[in-house]
Short mmCIF file of C-alpha atoms and ligand atoms in Angstrom, two decimals:
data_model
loop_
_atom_site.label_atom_id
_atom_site.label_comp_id
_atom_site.label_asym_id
_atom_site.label_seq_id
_atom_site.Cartn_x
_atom_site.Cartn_y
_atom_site.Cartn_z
CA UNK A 1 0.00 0.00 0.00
CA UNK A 2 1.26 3.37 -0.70
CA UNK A 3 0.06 5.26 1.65
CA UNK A 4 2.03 3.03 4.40
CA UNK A 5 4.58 5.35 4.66
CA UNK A 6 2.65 8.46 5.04
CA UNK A 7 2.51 9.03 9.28
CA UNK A 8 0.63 10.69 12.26
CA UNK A 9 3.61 13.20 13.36
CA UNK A 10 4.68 12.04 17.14
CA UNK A 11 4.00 15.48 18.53
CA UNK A 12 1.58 17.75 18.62
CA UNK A 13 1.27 21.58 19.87
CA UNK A 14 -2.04 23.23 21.04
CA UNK A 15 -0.26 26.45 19.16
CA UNK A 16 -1.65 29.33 21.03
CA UNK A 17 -0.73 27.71 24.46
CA UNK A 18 1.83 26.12 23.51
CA UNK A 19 0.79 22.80 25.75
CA UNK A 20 2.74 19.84 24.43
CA UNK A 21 1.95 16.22 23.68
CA UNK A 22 3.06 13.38 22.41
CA UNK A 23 6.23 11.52 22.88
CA UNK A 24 9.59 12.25 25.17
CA UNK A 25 7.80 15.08 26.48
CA UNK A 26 8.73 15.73 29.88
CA UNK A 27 7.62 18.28 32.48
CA UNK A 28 9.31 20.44 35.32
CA UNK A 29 8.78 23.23 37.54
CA UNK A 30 10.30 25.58 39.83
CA UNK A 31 8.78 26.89 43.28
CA UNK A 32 9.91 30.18 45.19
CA UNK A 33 12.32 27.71 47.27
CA UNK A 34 14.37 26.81 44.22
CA UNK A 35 15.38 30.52 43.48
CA UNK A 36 16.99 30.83 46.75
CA UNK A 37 19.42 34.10 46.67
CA UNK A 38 18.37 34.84 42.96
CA UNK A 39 15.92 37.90 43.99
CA UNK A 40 17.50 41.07 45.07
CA UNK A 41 15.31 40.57 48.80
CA UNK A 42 16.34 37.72 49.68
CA UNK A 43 14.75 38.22 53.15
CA UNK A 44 11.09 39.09 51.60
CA UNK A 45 11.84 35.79 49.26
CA UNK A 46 12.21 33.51 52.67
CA UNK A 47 9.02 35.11 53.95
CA UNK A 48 6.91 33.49 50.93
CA UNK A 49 5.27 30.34 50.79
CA UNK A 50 7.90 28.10 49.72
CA UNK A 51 5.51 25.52 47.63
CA UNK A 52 4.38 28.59 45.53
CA UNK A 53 4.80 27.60 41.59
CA UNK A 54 7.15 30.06 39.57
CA UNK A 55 7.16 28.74 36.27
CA UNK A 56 6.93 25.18 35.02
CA UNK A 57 8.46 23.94 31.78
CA UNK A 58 7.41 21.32 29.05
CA UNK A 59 10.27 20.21 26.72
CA UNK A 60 10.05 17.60 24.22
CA UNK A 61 13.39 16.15 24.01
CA UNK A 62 13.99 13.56 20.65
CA UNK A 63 17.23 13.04 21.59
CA UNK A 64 19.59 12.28 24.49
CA UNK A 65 20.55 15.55 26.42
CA UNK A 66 24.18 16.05 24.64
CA UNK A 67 23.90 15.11 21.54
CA UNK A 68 25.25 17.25 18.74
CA UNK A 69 22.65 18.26 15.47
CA UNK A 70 19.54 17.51 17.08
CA UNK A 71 16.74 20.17 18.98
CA UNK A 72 15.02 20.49 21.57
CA UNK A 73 11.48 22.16 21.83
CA UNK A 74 9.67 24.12 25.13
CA UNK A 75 7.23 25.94 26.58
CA UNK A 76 7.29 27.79 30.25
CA UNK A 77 4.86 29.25 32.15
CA UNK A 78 5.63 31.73 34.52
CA UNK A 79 3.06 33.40 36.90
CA UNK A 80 2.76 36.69 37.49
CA UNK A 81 3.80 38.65 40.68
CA UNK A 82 7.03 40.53 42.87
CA UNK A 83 9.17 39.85 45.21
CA UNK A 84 9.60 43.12 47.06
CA UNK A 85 9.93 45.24 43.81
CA UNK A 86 11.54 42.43 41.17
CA UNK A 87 9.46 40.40 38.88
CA UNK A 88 9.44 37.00 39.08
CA UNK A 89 11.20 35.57 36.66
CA UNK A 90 13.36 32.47 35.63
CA UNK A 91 16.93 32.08 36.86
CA UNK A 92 18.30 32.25 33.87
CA UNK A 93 21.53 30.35 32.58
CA UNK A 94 24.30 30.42 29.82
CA UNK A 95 24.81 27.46 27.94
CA UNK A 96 27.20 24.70 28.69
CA UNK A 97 28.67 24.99 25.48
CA UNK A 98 28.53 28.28 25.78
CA UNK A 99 28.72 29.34 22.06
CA UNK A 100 25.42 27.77 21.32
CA UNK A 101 22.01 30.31 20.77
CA UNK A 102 18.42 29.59 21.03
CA UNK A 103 15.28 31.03 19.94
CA UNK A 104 12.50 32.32 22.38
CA UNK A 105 8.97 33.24 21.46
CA UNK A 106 6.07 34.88 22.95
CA UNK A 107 2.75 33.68 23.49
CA UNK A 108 0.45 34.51 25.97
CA UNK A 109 0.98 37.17 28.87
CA UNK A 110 3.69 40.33 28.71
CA UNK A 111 7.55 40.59 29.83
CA UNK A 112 11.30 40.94 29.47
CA UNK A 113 13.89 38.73 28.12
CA UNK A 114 16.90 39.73 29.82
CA UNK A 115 19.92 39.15 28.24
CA UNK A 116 23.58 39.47 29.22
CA UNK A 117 26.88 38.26 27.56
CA UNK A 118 29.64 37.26 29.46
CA UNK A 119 31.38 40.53 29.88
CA UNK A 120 28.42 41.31 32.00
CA UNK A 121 26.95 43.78 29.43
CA UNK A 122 23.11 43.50 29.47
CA UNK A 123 19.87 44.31 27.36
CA UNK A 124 16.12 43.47 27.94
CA UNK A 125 13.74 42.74 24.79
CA UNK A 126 9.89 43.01 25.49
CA UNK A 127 8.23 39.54 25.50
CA UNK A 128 4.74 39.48 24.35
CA UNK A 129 2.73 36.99 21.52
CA UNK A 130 4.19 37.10 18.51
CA UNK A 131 7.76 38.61 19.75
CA UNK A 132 10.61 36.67 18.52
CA UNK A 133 13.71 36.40 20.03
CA UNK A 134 17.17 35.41 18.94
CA UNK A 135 19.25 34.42 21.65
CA UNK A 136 23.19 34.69 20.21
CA UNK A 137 25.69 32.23 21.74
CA UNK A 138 27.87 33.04 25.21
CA UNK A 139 24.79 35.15 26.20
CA UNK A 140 22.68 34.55 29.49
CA UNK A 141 18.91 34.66 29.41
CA UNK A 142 16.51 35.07 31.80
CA UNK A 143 12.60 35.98 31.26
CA UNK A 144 10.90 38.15 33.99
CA UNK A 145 6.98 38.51 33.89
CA UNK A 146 5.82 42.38 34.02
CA UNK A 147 1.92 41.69 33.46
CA UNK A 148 -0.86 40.51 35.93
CA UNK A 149 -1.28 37.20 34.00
CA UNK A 150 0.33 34.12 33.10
CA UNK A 151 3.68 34.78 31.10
CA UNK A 152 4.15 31.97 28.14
CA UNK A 153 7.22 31.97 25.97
CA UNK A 154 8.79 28.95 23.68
CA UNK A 155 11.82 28.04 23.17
CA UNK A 156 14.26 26.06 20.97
CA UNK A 157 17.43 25.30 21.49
CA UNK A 158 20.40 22.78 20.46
CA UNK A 159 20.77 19.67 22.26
CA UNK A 160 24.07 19.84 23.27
CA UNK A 161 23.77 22.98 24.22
CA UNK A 162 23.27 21.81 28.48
CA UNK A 163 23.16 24.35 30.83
CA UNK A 164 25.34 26.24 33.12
CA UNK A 165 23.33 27.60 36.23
CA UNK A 166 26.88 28.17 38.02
CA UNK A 167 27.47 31.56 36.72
CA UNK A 168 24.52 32.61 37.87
CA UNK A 169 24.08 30.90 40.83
CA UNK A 170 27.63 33.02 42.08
CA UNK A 171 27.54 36.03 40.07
CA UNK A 172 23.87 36.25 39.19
CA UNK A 173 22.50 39.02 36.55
CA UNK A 174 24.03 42.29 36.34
CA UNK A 175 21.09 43.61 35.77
CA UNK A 176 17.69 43.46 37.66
CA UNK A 177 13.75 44.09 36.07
CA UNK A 178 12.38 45.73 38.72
CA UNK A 179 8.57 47.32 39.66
CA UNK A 180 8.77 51.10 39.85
CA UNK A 181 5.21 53.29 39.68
CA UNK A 182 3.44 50.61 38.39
CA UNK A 183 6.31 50.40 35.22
CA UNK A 184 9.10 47.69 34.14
CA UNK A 185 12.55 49.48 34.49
CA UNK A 186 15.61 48.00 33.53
CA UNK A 187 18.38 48.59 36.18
CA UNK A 188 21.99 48.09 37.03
CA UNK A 189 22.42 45.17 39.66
CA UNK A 190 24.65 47.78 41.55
CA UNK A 191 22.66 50.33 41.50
CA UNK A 192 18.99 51.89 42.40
CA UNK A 193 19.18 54.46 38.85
CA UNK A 194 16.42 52.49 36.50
CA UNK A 195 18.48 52.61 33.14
CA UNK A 196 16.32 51.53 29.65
CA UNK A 197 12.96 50.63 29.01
C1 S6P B 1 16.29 25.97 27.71
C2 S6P B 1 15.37 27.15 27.62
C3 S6P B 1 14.11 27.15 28.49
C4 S6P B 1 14.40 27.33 30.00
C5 S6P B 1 13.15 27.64 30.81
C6 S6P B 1 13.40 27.80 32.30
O1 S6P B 1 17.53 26.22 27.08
O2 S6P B 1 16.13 28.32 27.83
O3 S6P B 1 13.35 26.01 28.29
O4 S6P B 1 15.06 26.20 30.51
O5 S6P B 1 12.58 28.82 30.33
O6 S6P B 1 14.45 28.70 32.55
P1 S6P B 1 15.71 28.26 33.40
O7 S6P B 1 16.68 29.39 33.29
O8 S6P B 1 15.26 27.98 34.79
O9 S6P B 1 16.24 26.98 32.74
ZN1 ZN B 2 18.77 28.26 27.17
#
C-alpha cells in the first residue's frame, strides 16, 4: 500500500498555548524555594510560601541531552507577581557549550527577556505573543513577567547545548527588572538608577 509510509507526526502543539503532547515530552517546575538568593530581597523571598509555583516547563526532548545536530522544543509558564519590587522571573543560565544560541517566542501574557553576555553587558527585549527572540551564543537569558497574567514563551534550542546555572548561581545578573510606579525598568544590579525601558 502506498500510503504506508505516510505518518501521524509524534507530537503535537495546542499552538496558542503552547501545551505539548506526544512523545519524550517531559515536564518540570520551579517553586519560590528553588530561586533561593536569585531575587535582590532575599529576606522578603524567605518570607513566601515556599511551595508557591514560579514557572513550570514542558520540553520535548527527541534526543539524548548532549547530543550534537539535534533540537530540543519548550514551553514555560511563569506566573505573574514581585518579590519586594523584582518580577518573578526564571533564573536564567548560559549554555554549557557556551557558544550555542536559542530562539525564544512569545505567546500569551507580557515581559522581558533579559539578556547578558559574558562581559556582563546587558539588554532586555519586550516579551509578548508574537515577539521573537534570537538568543546569540555566550549570552545569558533570563525571562521576567511584568503583566498581571500568566507569562508563556517557547523556546528552541540545540541539544548539546546543556546548561550552566553556576554563573549565575555566584555572580547572578548584572542587571535586575524591577517594579517602579506601576512600570518595568531595567536597572543596574549595583545600583537603584532604573536605566532603559
Ligand atoms: C532551555 C530554555 C528554556 C528554559 C526555561 C526555564 O535552554 O532556555 O526552556 O530552561 O525557560 O528557565 P531556566 O533558566 O530555569 O532553565
Ligand atoms: Zn537556554
Amino acid at each position: 500500500m502506498i500510503l504506508e509510509s505516510l505518518l501521524k507526526p509524534t507530537q503535537h502543539i495546542v499552538i496558542s498555548e503552547g501545551i505539548l503532547g506526544g512523545t519524550n515530552v517531559i515536564s518540570s517546575q520551579k517553586t519560590v524555594a528553588d530561586l533561593k538568593n536569585f531575587f535582590q530581597d532575599e529576606a522578603e523571598r524567605s518570607k513566601i510560601d515556599q511551595q508557591k509555583l514560579l514557572y513550570k516547563v514542558q520540553a520535548h526532548l527527541p534526543v539524548d541531552e548532549g547530543t550534537p545536530g539535534g533540537l530540543f522544543f519548550g514551553t514555560t509558564w511563569l506566573q505573574p507577581g514581585t518579590i519586594g519590587d523584582e518580577y518573578f522571573m526564571t533564573k536564567g543560565h548560559f549554555h554549557k557549550l557556551a557558544d550555542r544560541g536559542e530562539y525564544y517566542w512569545g505567546l500569551k501574557g507580557g515581559g522581558v527577556l533579559i539578556l547578558m553576555d559574558e562581559k556582563r553587558n546587558f539588554r532586555g527585549e519586550y516579551v509578548y505573543p508574537g515577539s521573537l527572540h534570537y538568543i546569540p551564543g555566550f549570552t545569558a537569558h533570563r525571562v521576567a513577567n511584568t503583566g498581571n497574567t500568566e507569562l508563556v514563551f517557547g523556546a528552541c534550542w540545540p541539544s548539546d547545548a546543556g546548561y550552566n546555572y553556576d554563573e549565575i548561581a555566584r555572580n547572578g545578573f548584572s542587571c535586575r527588572l524591577i517594579k517602579k510606579e506601576g512600570k518595568a525598568h531595567l536597572i543596574s544590579a549595583n545600583s537603584r538608577n532604573p536605566a532603559i525601558l
